[in-house]
Coordinates of C-alpha atoms in Angstrom, one line a residue:
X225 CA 31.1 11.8 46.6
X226 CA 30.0 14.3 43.5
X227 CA 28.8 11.4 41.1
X228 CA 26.6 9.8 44.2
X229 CA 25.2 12.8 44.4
X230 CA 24.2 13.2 41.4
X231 CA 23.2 10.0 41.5
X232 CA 20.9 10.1 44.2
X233 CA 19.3 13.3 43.1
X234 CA 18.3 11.6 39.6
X235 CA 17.1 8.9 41.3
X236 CA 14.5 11.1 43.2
X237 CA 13.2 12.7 40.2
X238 CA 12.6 9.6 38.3
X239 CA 10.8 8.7 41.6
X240 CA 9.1 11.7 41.7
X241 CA 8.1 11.1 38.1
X242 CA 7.0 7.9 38.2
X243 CA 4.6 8.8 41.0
X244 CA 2.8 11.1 38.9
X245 CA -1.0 10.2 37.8
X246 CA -0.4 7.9 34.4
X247 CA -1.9 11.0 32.3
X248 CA 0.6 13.7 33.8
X249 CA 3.2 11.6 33.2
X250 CA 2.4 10.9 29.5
X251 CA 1.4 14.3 28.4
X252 CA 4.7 15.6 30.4
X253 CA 6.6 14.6 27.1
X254 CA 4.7 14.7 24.3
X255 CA 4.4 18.6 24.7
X256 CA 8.0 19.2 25.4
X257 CA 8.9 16.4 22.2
X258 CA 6.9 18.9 20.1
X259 CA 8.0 22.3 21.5
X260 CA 11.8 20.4 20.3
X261 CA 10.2 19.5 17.0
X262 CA 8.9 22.9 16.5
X263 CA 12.5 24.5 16.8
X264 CA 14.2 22.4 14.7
X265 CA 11.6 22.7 11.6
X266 CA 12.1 26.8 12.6
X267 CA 15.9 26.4 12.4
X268 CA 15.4 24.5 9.1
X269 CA 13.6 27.3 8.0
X270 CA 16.4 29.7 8.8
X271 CA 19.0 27.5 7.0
X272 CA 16.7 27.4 3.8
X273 CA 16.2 30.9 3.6
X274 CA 20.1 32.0 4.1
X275 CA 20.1 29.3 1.1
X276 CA 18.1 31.2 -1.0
X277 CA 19.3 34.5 0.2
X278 CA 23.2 33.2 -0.8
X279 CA 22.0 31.9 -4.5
X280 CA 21.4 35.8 -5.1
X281 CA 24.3 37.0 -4.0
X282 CA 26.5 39.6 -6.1
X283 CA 22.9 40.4 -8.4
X284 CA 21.3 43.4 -8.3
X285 CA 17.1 43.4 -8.6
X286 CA 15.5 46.5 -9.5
X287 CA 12.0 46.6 -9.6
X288 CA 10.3 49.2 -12.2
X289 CA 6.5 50.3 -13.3
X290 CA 6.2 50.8 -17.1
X291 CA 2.8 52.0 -18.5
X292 CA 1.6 50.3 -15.9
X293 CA 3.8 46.9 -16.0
X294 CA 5.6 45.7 -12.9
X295 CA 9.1 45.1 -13.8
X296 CA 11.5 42.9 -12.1
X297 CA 15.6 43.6 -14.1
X298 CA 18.2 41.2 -12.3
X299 CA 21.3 42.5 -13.3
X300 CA 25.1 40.9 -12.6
X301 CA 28.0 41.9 -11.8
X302 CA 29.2 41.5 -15.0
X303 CA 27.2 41.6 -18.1
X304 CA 27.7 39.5 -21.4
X305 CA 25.5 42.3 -23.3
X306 CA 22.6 39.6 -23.3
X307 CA 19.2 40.7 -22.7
X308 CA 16.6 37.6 -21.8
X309 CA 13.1 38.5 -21.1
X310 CA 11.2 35.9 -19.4
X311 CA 7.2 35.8 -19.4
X312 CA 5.0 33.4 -17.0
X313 CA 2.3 31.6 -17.7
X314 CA -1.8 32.2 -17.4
X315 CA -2.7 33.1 -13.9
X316 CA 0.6 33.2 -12.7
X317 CA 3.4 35.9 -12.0
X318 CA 7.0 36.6 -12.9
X319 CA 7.4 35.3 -9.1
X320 CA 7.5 31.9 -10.6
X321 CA 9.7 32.5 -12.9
X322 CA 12.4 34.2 -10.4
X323 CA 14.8 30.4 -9.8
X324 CA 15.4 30.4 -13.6
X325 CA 15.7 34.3 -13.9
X326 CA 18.5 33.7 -10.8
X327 CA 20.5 31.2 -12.6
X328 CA 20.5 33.2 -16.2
X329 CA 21.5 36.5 -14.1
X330 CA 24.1 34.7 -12.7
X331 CA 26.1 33.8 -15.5
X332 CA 26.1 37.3 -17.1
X333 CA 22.4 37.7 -18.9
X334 CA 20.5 40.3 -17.5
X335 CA 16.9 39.5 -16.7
X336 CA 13.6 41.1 -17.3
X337 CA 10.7 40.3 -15.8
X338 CA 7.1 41.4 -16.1
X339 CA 3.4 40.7 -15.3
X340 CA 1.2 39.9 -17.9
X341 CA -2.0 42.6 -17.7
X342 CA -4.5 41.1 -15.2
X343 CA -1.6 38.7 -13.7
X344 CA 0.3 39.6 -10.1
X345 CA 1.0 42.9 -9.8
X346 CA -0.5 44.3 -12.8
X347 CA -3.6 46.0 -11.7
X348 CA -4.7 46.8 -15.2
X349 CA -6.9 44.0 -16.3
X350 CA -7.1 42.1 -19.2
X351 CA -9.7 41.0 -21.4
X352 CA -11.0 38.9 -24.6
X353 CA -10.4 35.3 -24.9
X354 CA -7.1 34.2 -24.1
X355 CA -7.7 31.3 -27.0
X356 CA -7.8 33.9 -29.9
X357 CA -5.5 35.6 -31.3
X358 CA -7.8 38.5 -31.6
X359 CA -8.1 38.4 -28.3
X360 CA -6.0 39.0 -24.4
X361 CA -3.4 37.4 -26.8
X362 CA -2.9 40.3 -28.5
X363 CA -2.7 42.4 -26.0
X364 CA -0.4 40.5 -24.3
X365 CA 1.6 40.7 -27.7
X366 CA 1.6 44.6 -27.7
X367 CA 2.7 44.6 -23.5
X368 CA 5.6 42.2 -24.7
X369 CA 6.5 44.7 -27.7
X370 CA 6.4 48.0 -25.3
X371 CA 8.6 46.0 -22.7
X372 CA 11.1 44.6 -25.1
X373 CA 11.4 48.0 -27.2
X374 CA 11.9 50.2 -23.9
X375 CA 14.6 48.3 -22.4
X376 CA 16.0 47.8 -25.8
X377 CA 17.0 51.7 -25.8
X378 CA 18.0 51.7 -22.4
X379 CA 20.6 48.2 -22.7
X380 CA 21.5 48.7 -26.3
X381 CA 21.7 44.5 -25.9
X382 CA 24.3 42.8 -27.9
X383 CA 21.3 40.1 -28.5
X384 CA 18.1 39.7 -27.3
X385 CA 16.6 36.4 -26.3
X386 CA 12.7 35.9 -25.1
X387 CA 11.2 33.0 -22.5
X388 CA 8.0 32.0 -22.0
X389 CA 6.3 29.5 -19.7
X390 CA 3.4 27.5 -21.0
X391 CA 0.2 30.7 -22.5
X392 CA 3.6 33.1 -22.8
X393 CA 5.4 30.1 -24.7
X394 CA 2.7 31.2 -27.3
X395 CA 3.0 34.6 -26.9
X396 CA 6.9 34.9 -27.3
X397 CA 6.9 32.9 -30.6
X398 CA 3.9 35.2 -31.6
X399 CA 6.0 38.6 -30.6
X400 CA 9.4 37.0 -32.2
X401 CA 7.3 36.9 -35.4
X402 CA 6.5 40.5 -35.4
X403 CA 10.3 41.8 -34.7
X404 CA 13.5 41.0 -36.5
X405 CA 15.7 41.8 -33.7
X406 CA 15.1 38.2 -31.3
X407 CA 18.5 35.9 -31.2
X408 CA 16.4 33.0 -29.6
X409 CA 13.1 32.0 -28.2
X410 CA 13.0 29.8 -25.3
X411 CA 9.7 27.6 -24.9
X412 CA 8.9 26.2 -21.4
X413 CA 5.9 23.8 -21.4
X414 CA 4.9 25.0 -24.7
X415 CA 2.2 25.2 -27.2
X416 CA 2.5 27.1 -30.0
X417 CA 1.3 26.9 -33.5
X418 CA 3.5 29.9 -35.7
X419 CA 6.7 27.5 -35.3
X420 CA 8.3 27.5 -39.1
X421 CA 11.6 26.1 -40.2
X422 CA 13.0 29.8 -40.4
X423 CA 10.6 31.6 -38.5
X424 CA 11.0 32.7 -35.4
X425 CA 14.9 32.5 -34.7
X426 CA 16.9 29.3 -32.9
X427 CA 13.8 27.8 -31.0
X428 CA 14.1 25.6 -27.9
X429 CA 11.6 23.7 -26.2
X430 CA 11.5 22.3 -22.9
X431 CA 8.3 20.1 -21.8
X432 CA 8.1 18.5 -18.4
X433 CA 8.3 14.1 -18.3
X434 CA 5.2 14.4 -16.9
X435 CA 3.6 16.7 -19.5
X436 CA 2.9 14.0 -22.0
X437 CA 0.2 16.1 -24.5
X438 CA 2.9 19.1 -24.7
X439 CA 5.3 16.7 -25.3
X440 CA 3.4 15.2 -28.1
X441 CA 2.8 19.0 -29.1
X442 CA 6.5 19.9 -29.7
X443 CA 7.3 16.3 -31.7
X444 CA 4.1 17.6 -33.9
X445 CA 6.0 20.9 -34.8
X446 CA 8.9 19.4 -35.7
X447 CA 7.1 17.5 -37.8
X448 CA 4.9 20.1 -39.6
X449 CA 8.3 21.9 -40.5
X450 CA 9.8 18.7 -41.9
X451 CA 11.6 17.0 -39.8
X452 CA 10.7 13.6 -40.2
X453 CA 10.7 11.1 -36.9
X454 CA 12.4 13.8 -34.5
X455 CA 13.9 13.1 -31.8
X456 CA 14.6 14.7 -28.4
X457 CA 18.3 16.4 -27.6
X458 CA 19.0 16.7 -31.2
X459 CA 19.9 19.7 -32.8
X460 CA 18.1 20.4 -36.2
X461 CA 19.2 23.1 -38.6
X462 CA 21.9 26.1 -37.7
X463 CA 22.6 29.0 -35.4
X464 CA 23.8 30.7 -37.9
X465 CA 20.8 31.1 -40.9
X466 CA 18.3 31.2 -37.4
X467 CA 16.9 27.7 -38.2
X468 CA 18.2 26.1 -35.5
X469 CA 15.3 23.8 -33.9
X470 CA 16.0 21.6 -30.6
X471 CA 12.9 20.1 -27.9
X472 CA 13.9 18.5 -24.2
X473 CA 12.4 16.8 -22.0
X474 CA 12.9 17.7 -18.6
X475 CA 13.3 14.8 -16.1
X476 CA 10.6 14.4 -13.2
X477 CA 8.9 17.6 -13.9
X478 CA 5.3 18.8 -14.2
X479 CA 3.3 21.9 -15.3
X480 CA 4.9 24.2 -12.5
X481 CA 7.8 21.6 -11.5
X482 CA 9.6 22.5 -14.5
X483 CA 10.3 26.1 -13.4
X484 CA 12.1 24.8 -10.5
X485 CA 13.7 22.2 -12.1
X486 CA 17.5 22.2 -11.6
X487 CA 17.5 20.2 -14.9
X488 CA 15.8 23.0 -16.9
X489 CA 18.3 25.0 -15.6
X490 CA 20.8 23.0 -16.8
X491 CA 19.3 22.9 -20.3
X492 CA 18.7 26.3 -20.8
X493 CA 22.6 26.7 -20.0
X494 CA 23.7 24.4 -22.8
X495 CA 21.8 25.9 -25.2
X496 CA 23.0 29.3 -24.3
X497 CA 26.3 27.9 -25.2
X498 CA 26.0 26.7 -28.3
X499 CA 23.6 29.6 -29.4
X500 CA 26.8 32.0 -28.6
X501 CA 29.8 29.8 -28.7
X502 CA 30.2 31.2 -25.0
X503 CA 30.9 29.4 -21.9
X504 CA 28.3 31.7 -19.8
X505 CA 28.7 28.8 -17.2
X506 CA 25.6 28.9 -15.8
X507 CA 25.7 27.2 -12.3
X508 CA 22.2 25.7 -11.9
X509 CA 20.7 26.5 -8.6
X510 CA 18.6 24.4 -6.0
X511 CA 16.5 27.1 -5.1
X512 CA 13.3 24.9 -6.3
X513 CA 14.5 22.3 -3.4
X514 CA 14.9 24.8 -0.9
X515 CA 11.4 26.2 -1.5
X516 CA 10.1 23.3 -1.4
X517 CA 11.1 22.7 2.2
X518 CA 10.6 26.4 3.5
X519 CA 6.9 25.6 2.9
X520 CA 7.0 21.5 4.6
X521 CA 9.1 23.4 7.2
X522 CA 6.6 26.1 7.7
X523 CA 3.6 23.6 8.2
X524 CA 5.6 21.0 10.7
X525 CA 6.5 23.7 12.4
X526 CA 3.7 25.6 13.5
X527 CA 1.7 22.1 13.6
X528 CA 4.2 20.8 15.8
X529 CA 3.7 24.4 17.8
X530 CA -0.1 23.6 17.8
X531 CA 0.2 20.1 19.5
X532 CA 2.2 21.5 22.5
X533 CA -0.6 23.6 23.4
X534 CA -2.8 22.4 25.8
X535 CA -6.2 21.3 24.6
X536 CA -9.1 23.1 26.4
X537 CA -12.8 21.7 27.2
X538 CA -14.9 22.2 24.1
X539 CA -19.3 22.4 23.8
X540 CA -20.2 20.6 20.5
X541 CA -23.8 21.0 17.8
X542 CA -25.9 18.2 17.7
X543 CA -26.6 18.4 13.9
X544 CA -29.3 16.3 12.7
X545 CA -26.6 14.7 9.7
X546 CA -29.9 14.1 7.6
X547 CA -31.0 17.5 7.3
X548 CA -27.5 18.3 6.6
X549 CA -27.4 16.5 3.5
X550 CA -30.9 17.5 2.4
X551 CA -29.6 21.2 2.7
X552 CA -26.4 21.0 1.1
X553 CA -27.7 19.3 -1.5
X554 CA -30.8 22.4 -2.4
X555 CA -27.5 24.4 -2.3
X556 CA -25.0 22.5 -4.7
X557 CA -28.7 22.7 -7.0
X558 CA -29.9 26.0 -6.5
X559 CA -27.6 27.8 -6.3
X560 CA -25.3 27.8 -9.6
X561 CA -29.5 28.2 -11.1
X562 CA -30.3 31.1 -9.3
X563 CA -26.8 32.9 -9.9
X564 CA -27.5 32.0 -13.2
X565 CA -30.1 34.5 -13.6
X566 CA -30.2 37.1 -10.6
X567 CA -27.0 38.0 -8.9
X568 CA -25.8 41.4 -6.7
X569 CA -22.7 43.4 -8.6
X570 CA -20.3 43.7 -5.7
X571 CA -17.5 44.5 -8.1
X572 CA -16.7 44.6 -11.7
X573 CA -14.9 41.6 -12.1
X574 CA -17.4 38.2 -13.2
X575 CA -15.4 35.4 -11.3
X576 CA -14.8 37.6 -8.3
X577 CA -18.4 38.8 -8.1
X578 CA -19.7 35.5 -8.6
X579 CA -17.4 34.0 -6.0
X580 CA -18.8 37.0 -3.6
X581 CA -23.0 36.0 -4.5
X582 CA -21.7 32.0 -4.5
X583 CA -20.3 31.8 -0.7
X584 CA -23.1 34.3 0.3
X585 CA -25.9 32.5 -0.7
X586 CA -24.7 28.7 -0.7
X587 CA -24.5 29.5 2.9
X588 CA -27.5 31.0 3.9
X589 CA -29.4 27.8 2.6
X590 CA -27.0 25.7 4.6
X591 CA -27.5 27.2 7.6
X592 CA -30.6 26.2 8.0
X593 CA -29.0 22.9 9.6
X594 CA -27.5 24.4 13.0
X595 CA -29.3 24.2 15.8
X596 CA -29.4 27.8 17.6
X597 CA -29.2 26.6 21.0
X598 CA -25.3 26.6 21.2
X599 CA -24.7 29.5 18.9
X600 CA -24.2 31.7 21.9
X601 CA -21.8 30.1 23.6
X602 CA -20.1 29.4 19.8
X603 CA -20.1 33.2 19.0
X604 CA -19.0 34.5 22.4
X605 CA -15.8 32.2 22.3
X606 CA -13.5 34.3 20.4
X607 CA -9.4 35.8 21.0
X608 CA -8.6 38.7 18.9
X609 CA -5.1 37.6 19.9
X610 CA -6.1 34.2 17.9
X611 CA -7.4 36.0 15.4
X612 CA -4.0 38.3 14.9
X613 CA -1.8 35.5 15.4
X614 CA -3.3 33.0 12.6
X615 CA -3.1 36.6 10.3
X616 CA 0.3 36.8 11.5
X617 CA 1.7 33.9 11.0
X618 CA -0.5 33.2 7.7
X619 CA -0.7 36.8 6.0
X620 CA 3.4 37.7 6.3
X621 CA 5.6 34.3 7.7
X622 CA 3.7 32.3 5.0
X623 CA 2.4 35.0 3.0
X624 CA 6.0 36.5 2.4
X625 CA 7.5 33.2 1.3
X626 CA 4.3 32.9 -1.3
X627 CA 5.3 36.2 -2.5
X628 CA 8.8 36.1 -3.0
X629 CA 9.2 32.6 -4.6
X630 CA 5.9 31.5 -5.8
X631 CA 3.4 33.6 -6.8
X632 CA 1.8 37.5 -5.6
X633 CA 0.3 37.2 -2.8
X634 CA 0.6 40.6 -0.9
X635 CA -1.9 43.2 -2.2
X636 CA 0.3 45.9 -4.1
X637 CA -2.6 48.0 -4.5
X638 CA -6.2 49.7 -4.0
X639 CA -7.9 47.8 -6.4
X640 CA -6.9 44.1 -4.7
X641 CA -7.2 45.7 -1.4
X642 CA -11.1 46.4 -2.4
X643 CA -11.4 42.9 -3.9
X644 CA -10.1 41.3 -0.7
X645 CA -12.2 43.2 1.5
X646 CA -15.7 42.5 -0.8
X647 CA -15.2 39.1 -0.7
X648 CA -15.7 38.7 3.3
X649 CA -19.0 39.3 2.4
X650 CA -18.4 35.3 1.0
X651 CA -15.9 33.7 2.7
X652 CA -16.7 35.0 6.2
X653 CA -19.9 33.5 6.2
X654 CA -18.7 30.2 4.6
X655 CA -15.3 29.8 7.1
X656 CA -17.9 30.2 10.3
X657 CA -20.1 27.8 8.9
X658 CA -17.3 25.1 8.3
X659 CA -15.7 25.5 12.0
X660 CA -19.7 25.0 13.2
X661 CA -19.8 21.6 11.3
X662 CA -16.1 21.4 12.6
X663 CA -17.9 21.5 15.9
X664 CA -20.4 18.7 15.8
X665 CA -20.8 16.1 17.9
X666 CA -20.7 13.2 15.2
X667 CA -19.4 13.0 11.9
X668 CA -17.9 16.0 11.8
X669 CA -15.2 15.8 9.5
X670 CA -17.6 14.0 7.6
X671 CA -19.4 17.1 7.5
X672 CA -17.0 19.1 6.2
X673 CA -15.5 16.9 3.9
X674 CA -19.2 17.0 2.4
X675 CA -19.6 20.4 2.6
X676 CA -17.0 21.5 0.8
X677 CA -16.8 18.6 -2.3
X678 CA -20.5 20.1 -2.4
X679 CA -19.9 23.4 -2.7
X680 CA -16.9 22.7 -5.6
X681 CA -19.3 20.5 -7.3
X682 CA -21.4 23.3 -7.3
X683 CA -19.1 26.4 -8.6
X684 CA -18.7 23.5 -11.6
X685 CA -22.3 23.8 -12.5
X686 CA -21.9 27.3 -12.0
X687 CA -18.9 27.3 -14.5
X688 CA -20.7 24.8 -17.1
X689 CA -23.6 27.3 -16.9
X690 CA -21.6 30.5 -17.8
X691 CA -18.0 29.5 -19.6
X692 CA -17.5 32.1 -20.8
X693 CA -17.1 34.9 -17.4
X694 CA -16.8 32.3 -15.1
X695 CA -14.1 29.6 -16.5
X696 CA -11.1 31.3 -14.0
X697 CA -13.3 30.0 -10.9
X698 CA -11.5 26.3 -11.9
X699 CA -8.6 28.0 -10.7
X700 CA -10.4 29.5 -7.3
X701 CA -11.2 25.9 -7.0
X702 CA -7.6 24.2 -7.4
X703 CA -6.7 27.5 -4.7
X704 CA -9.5 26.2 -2.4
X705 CA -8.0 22.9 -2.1
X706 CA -4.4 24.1 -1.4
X707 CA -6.1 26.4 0.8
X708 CA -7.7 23.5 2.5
X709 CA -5.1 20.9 2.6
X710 CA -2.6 23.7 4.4
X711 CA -4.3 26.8 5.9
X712 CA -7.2 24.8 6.4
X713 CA -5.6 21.7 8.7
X714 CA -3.3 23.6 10.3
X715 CA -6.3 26.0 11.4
X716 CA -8.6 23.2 12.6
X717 CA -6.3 21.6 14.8
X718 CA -5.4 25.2 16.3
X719 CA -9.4 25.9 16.9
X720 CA -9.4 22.1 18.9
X721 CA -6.5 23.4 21.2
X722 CA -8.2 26.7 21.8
X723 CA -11.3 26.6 21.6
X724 CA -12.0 29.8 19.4
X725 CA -13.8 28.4 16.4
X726 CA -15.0 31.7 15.8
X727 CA -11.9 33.4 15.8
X728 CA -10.4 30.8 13.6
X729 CA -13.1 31.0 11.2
X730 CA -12.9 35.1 10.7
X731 CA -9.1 33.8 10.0
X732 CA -9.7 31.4 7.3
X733 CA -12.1 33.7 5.7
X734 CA -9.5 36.8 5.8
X735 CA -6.8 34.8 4.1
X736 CA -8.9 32.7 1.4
X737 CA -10.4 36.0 0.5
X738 CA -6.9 37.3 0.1
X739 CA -6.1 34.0 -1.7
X740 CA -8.4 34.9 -3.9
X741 CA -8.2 38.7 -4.1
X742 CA -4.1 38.4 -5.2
X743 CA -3.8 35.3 -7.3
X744 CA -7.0 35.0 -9.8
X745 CA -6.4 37.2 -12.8
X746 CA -8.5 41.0 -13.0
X747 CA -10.6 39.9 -15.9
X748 CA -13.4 41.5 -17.8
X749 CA -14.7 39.6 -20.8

């Protein structure tokens, strides 16, 4: 009697589904199907993060300021008496370094980390040209020097063994050469030209698969020291006169793969074995993997989020798309040409400040295009509670992940505060005019696609122009495009559920500003 119950009652609703208009009945799963979708990329996140939590268990990070350096020391449980102090690479931070610094602490080294001067969260900038040795190189030298030597007389290390990835490659070989007191050097993605057959101590190199010129690099030091036709996984010369030499490549690995790479991991383990006739058995971690999919996880879930919302009516620009071209194209010209000679000093940094005048004014020409009779209606369609939530979820649930495993991206102090709040005076302007294009009736993501290869094209003139100050906006650049392809997407298909353009556009320009403001280096030439 139960089951035809039952029965008869499931019946009814699949009756009482079925007579629903053919749109309610569609959309009645699709949003659900996605709510689902949502959770499970959320619980992935959860398991991924316990992951990376459970790969630092039984270390303990302590996080120091020397002279003005941010230190990061991982120490274990139980020390060998090894001290290894890793070093990251231009515009980066010893965030990207941390999977490898994990794995070494691990095993019994303990682990120093620092930001380079102008890099993460060192708010003391850096200057000269990072290409001479007279130079930010030699600064960076003396930084490495004060590091090493202070935690020397705190550790009294049984050896001491530096790493570097790609521009600190060249700086560790350079500091190894002014001390007598460095066991090994450790090379990641490296270029270097102070390599000798005795000089520095027991040298490794490791070079992505997919770094073919660095690879080439390393086979050419060999060479110079003379080692004819050398080979890779071979060890050349002895641990025990120093003159050990040995170069890797590191399977299906890039630039910034590399650091992530359970394989490098894996190599820097071996050669830590037969550089000490230990067994430190280093247990390579997948932290690079489970990074990887805190960040997919992170997008498919809150775009998954998005398309359960329900979409609401929207008012669209009739943009002439002639006149838009015309306009954009005076702006990719004019102005790189007039920054070139007149520009406002909103701060004291030259790729910052010209990032600032760049946005402004490339704007202000391209405005020219939008029709005013909307802008009203445009304008007085904003949420604050849109506003906070794309901040929220951006600025801290993205934002912390950034920080922690990538690379810094939450303001440590005054000085990026002030840099992210002078560049709204750019990228607030810019972001609104992007979600107005956004809004046209046709060829809008046309538009936009237009607009913005414009205005990169454009910073490259501006670059070409100037060299010199202005060679770190090629990184603003490749951080625009990220920016793009993830804040960027996942915003626009928000502002078509909710109809806030405007709110979505203050936003975007908050966070690339802060994009901006924590990851390109404080540089004065």
């Amino acid at each position: 009697m139960a089951i035809a119950t039952l029965r008869y009652l499931v019946i009814l609703k699949v009756k009482k589904i079925l007579s629903l208009q053919p749109t309610k009945r569609l959309n009645l799963m699709p949003r659900q199907i996605n709510l689902l979708l949502s959770v499970i990329f959320f619980s992935v996140i959860i398991i991924s993060g316990s992951k990376l939590f459970k790969a630092e268990n039984g270390i303990i990070t302590i996080e120091r300021n020397i002279e003005g350096t941010p230190i990061k020391i991982m120490k274990p449980e139980q020390s060998n008496g090894i001290l290894v102090f890793i070093a990251h690479g231009f515009a980066g931070s010893s965030n990207f370094m941390r999977p490898i610094a994990v794995s070494l602490t691990q095993a019994g080294f303990t682990t120093i980390r620092f930001d380079f001067l102008g890099h993460g969260e060192n708010t003391l900038p850096y200057s000269g040209s990072i290409t001479q040795i007279s130079g930010a190189t030699k600064s960076f030298i003396s930084q490495t020097n004060s590091v090493i030597d202070y935690y020397k007389n705190i550790y009294h290390p049984s050896s001491i063994i530096l790493l570097g990835h790609s521009m600190a490659s060249d700086i560790i070989f350079r500091t190894a050469l002014t001390r007598s007191d460095i066991t090994s050097v450790i090379g990641i993605s490296t270029y270097t030209d102070v390599i000798t057959s005795q000089k520095p101590t027991n040298i490794l190199i490791l070079n992505g698969e997919w770094e073919p010129t660095l690879k080439l690099k390393a086979y050419d030091i060999l060479t110079k020291i003379g080692i004819a036709k050398p080979k890779e996984n071979i060890l050349y010369g002895s641990f025990d006169d120093g003159s050990a030499r040995k170069i890797i490549s590191i399977k299906n690995a890039d630039h910034i793969g590399i650091l992530f790479s359970k394989r490098t991991q894996e190599a820097i383990g071996q050669w830590m074995n037969e550089a000490f006739e230990i067994d430190p058995t280093i247990e390579a971690n997948q932290m690079g993997i489970w990074i990887a999919i805190i960040f997919i996880s992170m997008f498919f879930c809150f775009f998954f989020y998005i398309s359960s919302l329900p979409k609401k009516l929207n008012q669209h620009f009739d943009i002439p798309f002639k006149k838009f071209i015309f306009l954009n194209s005076c702006s990719l010209i004019f102005t790189p040409l007039i920054l070139n000679f007149l520009k406002f000093e909103f701060v004291i940094f030259p790729a910052h400040n010209h990032l600032i005048n760049h946005l402004f004014l490339y704007t202000c020409i391209c405005l020219f295009c939008i029709p005013t009779n909307n802008l009203k209606t445009f304008f007085t369609n904003r949420s604050i509670l849109v506003f906070l939530a794309l901040i929220l979820v951006y600025g801290m649930f993205f934002g912390t992940a950034l920080n922690s495993y990538v690379s810094t991206f939450i303001p440590m102090s005054g000085q990026r505060l002030s840099l992210l709040i002078m560049l709204l005076i750019g990228t607030i302007p810019y972001m609104i005019y992007l979600q107005i294009l956004f809004n046209a009736k046709t060829y809008n993501w046309l538009m936009v696609g237009i607009a913005k290869i414009q205005l990169l094209c454009s910073l490259v003139i501006s670059i070409a122009l100037n060299f010199e100050e202005l060679f770190l906006i090629g990184y603003a650049i490749l951080l625009f495009l990220l920016f793009s392809i993830f804040f960027g997407s996942l915003s626009n298909k928000l502002s078509k559920r909710v109809y806030s353009q405007i709110s979505v556009g203050f936003a975007n320009a908050v966070m690339l500003a802060w994009a901006y403001s924590t990851a390109l280096p404080l540089y004065i030439p």
